[in-house]
mmCIF file of N, CA and C in Angstrom:
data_model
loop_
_atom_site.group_PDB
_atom_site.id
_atom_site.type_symbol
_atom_site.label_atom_id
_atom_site.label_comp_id
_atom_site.label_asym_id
_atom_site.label_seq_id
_atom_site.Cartn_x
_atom_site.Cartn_y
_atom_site.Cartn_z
ATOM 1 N N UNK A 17 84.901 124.851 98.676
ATOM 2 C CA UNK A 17 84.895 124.855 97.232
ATOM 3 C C UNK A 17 83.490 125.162 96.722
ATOM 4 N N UNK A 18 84.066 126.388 95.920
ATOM 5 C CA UNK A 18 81.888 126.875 95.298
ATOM 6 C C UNK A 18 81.938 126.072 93.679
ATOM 7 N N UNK A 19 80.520 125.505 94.290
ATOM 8 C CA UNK A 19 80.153 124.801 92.542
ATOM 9 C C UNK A 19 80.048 125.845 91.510
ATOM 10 N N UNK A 20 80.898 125.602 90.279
ATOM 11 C CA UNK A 20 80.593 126.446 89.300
ATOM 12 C C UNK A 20 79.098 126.843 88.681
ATOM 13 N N UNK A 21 78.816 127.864 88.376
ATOM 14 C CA UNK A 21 77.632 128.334 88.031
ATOM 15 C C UNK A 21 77.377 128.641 85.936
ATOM 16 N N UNK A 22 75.916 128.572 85.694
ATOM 17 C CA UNK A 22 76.614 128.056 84.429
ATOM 18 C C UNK A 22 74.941 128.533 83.894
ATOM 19 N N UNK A 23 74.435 129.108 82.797
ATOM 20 C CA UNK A 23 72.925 129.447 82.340
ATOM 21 C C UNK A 23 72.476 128.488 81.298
ATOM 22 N N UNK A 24 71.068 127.378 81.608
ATOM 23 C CA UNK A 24 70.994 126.689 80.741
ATOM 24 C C UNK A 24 70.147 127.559 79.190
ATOM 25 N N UNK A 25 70.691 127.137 78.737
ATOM 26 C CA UNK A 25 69.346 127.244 77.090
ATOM 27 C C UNK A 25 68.490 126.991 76.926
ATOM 28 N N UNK A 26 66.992 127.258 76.423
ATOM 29 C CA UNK A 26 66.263 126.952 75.795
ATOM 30 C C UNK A 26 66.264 124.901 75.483
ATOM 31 N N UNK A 27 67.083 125.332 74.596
ATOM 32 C CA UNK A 27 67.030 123.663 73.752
ATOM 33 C C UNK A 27 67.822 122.755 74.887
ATOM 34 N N UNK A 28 68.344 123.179 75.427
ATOM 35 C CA UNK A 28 68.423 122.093 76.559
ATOM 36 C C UNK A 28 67.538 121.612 77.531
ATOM 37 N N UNK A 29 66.509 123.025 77.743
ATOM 38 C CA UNK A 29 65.573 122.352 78.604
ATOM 39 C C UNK A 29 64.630 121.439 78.002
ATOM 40 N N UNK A 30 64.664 121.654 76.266
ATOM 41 C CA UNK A 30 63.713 120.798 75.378
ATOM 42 C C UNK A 30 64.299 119.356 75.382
ATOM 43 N N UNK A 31 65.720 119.656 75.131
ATOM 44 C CA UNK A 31 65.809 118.337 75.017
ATOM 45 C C UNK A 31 65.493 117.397 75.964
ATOM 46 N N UNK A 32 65.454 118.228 77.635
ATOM 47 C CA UNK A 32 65.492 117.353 79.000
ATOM 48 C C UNK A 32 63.822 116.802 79.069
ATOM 49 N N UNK A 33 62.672 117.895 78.344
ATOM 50 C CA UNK A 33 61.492 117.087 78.424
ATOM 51 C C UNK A 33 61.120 116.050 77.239
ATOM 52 N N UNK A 34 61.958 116.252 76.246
ATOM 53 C CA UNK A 34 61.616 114.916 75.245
ATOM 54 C C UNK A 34 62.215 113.398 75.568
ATOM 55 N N UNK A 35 63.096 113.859 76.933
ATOM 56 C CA UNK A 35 64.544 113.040 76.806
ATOM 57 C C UNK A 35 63.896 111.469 77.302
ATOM 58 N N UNK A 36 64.580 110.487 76.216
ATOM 59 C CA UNK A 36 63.949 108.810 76.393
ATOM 60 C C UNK A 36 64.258 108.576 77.486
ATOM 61 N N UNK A 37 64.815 108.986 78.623
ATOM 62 C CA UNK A 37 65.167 108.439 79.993
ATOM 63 C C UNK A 37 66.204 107.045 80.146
ATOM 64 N N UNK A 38 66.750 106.758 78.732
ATOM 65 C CA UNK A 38 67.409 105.448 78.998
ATOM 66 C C UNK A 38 68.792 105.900 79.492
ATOM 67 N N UNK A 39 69.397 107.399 78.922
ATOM 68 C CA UNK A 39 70.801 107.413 79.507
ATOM 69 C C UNK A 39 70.667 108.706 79.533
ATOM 70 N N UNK A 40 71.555 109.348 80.777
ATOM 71 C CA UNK A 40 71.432 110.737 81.641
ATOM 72 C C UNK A 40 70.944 111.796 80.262
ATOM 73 N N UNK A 41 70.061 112.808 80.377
ATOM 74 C CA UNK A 41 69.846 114.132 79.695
ATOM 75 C C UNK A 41 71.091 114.828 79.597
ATOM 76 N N UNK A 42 71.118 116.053 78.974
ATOM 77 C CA UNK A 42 72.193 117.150 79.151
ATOM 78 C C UNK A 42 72.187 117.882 80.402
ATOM 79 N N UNK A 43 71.028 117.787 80.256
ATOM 80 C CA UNK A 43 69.935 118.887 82.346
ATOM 81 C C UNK A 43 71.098 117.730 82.934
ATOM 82 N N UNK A 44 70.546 116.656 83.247
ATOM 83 C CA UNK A 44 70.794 116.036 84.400
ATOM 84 C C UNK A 44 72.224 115.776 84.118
ATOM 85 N N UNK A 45 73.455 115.828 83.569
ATOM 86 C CA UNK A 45 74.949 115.660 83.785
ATOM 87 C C UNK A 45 75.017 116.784 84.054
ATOM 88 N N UNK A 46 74.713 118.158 83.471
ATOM 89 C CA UNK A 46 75.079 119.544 83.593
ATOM 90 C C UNK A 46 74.358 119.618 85.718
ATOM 91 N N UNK A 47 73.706 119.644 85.963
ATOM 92 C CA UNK A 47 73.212 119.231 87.230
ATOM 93 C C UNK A 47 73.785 119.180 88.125
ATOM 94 N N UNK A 48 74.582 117.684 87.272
ATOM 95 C CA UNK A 48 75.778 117.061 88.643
ATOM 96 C C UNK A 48 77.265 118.077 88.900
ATOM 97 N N UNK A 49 77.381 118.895 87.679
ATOM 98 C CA UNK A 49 78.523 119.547 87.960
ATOM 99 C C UNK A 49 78.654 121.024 88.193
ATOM 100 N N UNK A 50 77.341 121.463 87.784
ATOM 101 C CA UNK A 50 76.873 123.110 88.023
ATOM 102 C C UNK A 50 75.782 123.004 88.716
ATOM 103 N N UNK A 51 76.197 124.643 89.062
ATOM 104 C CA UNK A 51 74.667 125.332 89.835
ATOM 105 C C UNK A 51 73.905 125.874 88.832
ATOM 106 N N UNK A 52 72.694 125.457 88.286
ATOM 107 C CA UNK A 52 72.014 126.026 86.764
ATOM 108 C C UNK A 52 71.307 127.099 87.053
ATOM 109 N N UNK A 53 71.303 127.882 86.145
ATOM 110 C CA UNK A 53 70.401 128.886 86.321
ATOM 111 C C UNK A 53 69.572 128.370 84.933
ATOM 112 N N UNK A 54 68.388 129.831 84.735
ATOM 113 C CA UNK A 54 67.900 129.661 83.017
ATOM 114 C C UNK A 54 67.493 131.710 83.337
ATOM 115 N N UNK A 55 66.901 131.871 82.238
ATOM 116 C CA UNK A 55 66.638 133.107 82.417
ATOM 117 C C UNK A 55 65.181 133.276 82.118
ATOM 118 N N UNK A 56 64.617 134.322 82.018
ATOM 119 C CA UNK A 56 63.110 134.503 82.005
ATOM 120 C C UNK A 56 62.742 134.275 80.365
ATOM 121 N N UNK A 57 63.823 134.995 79.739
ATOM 122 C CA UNK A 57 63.723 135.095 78.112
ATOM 123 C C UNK A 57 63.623 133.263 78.087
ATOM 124 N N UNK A 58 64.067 132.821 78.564
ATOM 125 C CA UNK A 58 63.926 130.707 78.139
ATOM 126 C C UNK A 58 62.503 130.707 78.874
ATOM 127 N N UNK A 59 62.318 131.182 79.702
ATOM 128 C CA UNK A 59 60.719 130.677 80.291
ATOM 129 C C UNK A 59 60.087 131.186 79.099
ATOM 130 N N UNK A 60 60.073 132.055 78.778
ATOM 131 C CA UNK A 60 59.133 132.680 77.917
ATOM 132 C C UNK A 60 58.954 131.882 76.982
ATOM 133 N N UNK A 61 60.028 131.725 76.206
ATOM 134 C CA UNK A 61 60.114 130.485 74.736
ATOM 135 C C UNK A 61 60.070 129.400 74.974
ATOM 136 N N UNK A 62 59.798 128.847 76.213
ATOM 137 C CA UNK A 62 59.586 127.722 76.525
ATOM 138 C C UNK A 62 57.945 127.361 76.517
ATOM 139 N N UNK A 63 57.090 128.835 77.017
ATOM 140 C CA UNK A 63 56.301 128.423 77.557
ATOM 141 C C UNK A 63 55.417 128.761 75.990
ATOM 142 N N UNK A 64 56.247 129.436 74.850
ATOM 143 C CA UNK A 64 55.473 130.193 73.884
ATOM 144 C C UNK A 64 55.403 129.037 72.696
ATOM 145 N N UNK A 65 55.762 127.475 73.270
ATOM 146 C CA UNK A 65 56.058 126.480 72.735
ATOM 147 C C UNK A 65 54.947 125.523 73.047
ATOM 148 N N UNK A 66 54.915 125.782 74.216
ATOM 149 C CA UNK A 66 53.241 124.622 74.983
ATOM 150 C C UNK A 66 52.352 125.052 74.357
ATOM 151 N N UNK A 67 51.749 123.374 74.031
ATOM 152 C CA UNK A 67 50.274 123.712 72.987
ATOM 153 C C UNK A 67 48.949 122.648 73.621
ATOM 154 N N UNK A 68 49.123 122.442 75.195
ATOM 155 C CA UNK A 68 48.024 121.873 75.754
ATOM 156 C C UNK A 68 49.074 121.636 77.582
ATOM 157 N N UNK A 69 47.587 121.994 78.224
ATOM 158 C CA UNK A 69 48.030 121.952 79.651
ATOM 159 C C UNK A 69 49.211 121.175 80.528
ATOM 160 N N UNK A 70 49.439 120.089 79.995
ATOM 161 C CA UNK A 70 50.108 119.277 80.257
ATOM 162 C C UNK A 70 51.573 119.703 80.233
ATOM 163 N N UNK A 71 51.969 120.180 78.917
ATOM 164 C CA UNK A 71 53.263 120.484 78.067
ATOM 165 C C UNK A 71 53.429 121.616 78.991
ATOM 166 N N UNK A 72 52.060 122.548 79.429
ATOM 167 C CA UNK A 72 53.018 123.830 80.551
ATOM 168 C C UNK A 72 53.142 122.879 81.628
ATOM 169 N N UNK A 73 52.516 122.138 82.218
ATOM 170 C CA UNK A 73 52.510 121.523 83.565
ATOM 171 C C UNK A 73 54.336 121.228 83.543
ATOM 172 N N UNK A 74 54.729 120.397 82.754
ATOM 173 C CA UNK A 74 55.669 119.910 82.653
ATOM 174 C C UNK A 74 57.067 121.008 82.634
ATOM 175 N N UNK A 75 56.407 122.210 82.302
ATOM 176 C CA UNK A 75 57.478 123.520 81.655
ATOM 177 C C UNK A 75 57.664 123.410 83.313
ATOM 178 N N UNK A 76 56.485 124.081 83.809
ATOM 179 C CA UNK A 76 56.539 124.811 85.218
ATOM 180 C C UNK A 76 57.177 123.805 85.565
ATOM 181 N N UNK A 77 57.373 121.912 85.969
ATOM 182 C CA UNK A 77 58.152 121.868 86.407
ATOM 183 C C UNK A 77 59.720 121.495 86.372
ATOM 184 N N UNK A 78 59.759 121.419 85.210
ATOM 185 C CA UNK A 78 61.264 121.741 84.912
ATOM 186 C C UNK A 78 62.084 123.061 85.346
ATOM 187 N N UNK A 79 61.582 124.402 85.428
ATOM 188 C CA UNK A 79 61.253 125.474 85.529
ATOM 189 C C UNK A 79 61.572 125.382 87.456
ATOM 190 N N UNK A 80 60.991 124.169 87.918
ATOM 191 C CA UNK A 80 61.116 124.636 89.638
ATOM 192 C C UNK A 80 62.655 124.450 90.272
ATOM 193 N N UNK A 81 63.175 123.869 89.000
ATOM 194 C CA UNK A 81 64.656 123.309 89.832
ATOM 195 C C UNK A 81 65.635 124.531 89.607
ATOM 196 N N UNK A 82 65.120 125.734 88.895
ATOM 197 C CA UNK A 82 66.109 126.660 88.609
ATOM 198 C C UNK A 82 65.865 128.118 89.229
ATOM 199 N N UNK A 83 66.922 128.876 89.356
ATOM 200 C CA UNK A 83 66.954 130.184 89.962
ATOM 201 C C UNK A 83 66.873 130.646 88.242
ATOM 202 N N UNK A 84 65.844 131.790 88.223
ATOM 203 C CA UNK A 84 65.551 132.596 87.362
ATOM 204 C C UNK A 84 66.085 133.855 86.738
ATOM 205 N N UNK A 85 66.776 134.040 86.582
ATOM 206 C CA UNK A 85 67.883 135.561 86.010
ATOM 207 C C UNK A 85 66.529 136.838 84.726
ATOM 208 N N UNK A 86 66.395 137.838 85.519
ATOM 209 C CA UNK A 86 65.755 138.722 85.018
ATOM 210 C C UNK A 86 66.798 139.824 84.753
ATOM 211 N N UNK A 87 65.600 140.757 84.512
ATOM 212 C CA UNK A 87 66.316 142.508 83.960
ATOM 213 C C UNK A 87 66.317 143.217 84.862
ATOM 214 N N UNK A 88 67.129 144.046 85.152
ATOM 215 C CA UNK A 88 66.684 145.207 86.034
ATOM 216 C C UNK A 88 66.944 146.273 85.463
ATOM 217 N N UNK A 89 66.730 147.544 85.818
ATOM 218 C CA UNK A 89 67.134 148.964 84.927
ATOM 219 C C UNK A 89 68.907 149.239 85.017
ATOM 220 N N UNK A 90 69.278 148.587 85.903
ATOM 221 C CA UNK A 90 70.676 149.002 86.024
ATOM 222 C C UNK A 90 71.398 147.851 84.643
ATOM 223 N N UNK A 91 70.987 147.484 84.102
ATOM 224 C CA UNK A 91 71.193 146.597 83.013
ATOM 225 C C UNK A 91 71.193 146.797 82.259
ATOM 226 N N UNK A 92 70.664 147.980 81.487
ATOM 227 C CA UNK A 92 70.146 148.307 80.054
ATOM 228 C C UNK A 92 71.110 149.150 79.756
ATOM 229 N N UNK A 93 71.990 149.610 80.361
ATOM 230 C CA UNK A 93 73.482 149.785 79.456
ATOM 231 C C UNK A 93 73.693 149.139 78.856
ATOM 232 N N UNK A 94 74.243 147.719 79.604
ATOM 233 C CA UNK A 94 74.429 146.251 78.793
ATOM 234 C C UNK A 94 73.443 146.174 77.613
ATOM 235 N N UNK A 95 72.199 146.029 77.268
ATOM 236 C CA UNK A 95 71.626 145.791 76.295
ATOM 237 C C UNK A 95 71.239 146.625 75.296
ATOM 238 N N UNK A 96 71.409 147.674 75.659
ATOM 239 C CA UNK A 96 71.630 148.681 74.633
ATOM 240 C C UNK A 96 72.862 148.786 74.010
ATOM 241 N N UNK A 97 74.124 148.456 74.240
ATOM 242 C CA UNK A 97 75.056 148.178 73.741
ATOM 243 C C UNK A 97 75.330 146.766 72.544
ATOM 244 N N UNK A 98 74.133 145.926 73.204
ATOM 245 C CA UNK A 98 74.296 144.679 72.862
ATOM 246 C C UNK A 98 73.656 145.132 71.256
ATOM 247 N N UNK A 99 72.260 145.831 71.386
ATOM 248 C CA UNK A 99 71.340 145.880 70.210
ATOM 249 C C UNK A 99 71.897 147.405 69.525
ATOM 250 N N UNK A 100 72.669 148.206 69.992
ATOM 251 C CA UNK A 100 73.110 148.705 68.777
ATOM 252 C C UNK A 100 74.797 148.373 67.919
ATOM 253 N N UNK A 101 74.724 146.886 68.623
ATOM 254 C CA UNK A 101 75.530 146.421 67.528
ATOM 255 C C UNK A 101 75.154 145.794 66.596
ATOM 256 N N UNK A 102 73.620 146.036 66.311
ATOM 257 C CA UNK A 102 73.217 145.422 65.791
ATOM 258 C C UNK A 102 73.199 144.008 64.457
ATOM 259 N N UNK A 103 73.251 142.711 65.671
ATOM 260 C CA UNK A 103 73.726 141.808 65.871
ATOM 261 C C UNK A 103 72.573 140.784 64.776
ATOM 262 N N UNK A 104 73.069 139.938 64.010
ATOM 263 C CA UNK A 104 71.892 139.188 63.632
ATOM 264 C C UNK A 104 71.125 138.322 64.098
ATOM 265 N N UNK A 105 70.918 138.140 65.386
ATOM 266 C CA UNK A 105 70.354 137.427 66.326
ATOM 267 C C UNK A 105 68.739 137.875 66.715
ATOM 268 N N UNK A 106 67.973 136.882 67.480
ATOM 269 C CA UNK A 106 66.899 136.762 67.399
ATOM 270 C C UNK A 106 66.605 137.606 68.870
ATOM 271 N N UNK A 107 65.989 138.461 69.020
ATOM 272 C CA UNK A 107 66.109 139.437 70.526
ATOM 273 C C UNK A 107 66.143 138.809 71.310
ATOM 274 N N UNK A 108 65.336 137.797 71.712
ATOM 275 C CA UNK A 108 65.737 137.170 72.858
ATOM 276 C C UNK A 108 67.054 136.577 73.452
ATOM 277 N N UNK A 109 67.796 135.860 72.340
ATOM 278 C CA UNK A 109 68.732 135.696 72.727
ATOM 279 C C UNK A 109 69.932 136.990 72.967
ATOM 280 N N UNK A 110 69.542 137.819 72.163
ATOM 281 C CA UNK A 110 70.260 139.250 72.536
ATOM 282 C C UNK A 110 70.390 139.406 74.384
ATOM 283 N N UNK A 111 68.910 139.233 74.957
ATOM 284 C CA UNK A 111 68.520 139.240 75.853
ATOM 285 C C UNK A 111 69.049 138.547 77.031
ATOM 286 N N UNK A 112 68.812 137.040 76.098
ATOM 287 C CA UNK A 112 70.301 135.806 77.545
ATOM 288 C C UNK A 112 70.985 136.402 77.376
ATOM 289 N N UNK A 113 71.793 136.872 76.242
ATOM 290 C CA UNK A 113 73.718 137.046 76.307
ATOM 291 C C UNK A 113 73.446 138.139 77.104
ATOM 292 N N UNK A 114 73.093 139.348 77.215
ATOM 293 C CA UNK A 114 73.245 139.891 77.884
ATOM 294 C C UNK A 114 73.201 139.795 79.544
ATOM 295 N N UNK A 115 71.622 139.149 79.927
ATOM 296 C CA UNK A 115 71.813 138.543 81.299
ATOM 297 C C UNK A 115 73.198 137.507 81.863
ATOM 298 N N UNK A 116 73.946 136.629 80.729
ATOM 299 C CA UNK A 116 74.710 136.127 80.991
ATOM 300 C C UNK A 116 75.962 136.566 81.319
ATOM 301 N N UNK A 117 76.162 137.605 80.717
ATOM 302 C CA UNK A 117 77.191 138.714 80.712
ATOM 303 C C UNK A 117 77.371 139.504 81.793
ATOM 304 N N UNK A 118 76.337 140.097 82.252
ATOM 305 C CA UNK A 118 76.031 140.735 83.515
ATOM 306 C C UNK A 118 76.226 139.911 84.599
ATOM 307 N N UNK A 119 75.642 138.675 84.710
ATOM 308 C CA UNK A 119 75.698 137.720 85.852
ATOM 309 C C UNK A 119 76.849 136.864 85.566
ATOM 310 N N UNK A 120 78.089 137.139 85.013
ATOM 311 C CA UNK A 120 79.257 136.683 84.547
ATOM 312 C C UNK A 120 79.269 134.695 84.099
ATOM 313 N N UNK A 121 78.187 134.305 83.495
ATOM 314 C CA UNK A 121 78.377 133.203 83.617
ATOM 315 C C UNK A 121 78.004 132.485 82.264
ATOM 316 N N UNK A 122 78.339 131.210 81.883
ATOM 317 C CA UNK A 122 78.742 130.896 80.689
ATOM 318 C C UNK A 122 77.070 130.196 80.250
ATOM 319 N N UNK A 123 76.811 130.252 79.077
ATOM 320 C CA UNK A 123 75.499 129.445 78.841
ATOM 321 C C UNK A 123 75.558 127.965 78.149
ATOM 322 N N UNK A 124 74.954 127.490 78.327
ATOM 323 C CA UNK A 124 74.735 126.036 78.018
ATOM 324 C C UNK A 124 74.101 125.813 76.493
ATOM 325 N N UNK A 125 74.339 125.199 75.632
ATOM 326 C CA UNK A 125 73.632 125.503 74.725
ATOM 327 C C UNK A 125 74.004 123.981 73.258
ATOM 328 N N UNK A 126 73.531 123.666 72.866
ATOM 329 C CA UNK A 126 73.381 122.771 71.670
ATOM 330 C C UNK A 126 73.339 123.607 70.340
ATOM 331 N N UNK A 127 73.048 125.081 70.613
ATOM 332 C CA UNK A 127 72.676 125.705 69.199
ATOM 333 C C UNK A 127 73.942 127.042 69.503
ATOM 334 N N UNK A 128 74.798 126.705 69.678
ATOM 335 C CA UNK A 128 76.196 127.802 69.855
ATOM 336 C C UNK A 128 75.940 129.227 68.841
ATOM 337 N N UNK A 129 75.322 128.580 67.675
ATOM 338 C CA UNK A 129 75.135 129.959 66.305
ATOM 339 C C UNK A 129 74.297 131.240 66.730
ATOM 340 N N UNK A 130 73.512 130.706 67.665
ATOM 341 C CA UNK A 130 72.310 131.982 68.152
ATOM 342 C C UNK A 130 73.317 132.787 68.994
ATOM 343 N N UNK A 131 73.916 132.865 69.306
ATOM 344 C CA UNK A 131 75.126 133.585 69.716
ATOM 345 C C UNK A 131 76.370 133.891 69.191
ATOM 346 N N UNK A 132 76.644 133.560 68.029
ATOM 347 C CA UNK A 132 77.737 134.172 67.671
ATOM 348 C C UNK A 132 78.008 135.738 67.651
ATOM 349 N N UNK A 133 78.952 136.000 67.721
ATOM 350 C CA UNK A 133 79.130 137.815 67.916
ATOM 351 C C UNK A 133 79.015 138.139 69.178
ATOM 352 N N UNK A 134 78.583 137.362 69.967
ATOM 353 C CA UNK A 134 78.256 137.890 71.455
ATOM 354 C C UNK A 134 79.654 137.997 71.954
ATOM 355 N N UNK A 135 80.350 139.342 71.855
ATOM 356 C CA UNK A 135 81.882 139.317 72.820
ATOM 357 C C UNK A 135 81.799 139.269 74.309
ATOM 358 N N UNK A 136 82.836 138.332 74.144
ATOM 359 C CA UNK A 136 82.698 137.917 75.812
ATOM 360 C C UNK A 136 82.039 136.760 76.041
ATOM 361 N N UNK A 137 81.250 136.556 75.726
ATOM 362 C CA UNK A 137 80.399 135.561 76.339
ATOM 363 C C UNK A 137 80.780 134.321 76.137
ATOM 364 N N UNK A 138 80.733 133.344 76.934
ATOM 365 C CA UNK A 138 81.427 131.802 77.211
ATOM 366 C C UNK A 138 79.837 131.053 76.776
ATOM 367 N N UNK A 139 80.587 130.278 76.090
ATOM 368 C CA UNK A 139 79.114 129.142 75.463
ATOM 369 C C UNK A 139 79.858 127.799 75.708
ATOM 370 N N UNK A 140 79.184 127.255 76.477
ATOM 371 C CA UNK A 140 79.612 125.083 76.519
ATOM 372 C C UNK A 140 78.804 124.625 75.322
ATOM 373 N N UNK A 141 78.838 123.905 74.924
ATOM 374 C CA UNK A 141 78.382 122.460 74.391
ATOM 375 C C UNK A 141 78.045 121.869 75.301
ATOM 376 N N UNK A 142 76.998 120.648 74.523
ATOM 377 C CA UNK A 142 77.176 119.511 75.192
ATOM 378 C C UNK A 142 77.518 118.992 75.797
ATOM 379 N N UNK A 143 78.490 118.609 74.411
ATOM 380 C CA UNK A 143 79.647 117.571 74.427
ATOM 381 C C UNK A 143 80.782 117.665 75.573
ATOM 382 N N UNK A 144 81.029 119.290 76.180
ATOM 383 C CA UNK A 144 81.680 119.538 76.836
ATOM 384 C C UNK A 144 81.389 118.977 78.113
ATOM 385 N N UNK A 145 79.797 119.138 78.378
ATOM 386 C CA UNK A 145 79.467 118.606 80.218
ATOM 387 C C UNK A 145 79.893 117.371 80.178
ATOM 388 N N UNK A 146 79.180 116.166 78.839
ATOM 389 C CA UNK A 146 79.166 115.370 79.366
ATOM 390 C C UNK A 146 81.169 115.031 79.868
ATOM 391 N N UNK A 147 82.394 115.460 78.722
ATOM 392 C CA UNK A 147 83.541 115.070 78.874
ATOM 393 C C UNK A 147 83.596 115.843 80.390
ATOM 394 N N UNK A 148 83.141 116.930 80.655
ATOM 395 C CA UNK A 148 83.907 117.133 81.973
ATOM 396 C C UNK A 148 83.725 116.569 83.643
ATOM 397 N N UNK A 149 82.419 115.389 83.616
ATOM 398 C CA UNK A 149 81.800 114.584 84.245
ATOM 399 C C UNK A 149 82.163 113.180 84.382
ATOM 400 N N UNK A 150 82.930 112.991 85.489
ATOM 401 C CA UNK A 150 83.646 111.392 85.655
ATOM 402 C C UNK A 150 83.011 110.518 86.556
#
């Protein structure tokens, strides 16, 4: 049996470094039931967020527990399709949906709206990991 595979968000990885530690993160239930990825476009906005050494220290290691999803040239069909639908979304996320799309797998996310319009693409909630975790 292969563990389902699943792309975290941005704001999930935020929420996992603010998180009070008294009861499981979203990271850590999503964890127990997927294989996570994140993509480079979340490193980026993650890291375009740190405002003293520490805050990257902490990126990089949140950052070590995940396989990284980039671009390659055989891709930019996909995203050229994506951006001349021109979509009201913020490029980067143009950018996940598309990596997510390509690497067939659903993204994780608290902010579902930065994706709307994205056809095809599978978005969880939350709310969803934690109900699907017994």
């Amino acid at each position: 049996m292969s563990i389902p595979k699943i792309v975290i968000h941005t704001d999930v990885i935020i929420d996992f470094l603010l998180h009070d530690k008294e009861s499981p993160s979203v990271l850590r239930m999503a964890m127990r039931k997927f294989f996570c990825y994140t993509t480079v476009f979340n490193a980026i906005e993650l890291f375009s967020l740190a405002v003293n050494k520490r805050q990257v220290k902490a990126i990089e290691h949140a950052l070590s527990v995940f396989k990284i999803l980039g671009l390659n040239a055989r891709s930019a069909k996909t995203y050229g399709a994506l951006f001349a639908r021109d979509l009201k979304l913020p490029r980067l996320n143009i950018f996940i949906a598309g990596l997510c799309l390509e690497s067939k797998l659903s993204i994780l996310t608290g902010r579902p709206e930065e994706f709307y319009g994205i056809e095809g693409l599978a978005v969880l909630l939350p709310s969803m990991v934690f109900n699907k975790i017994k």
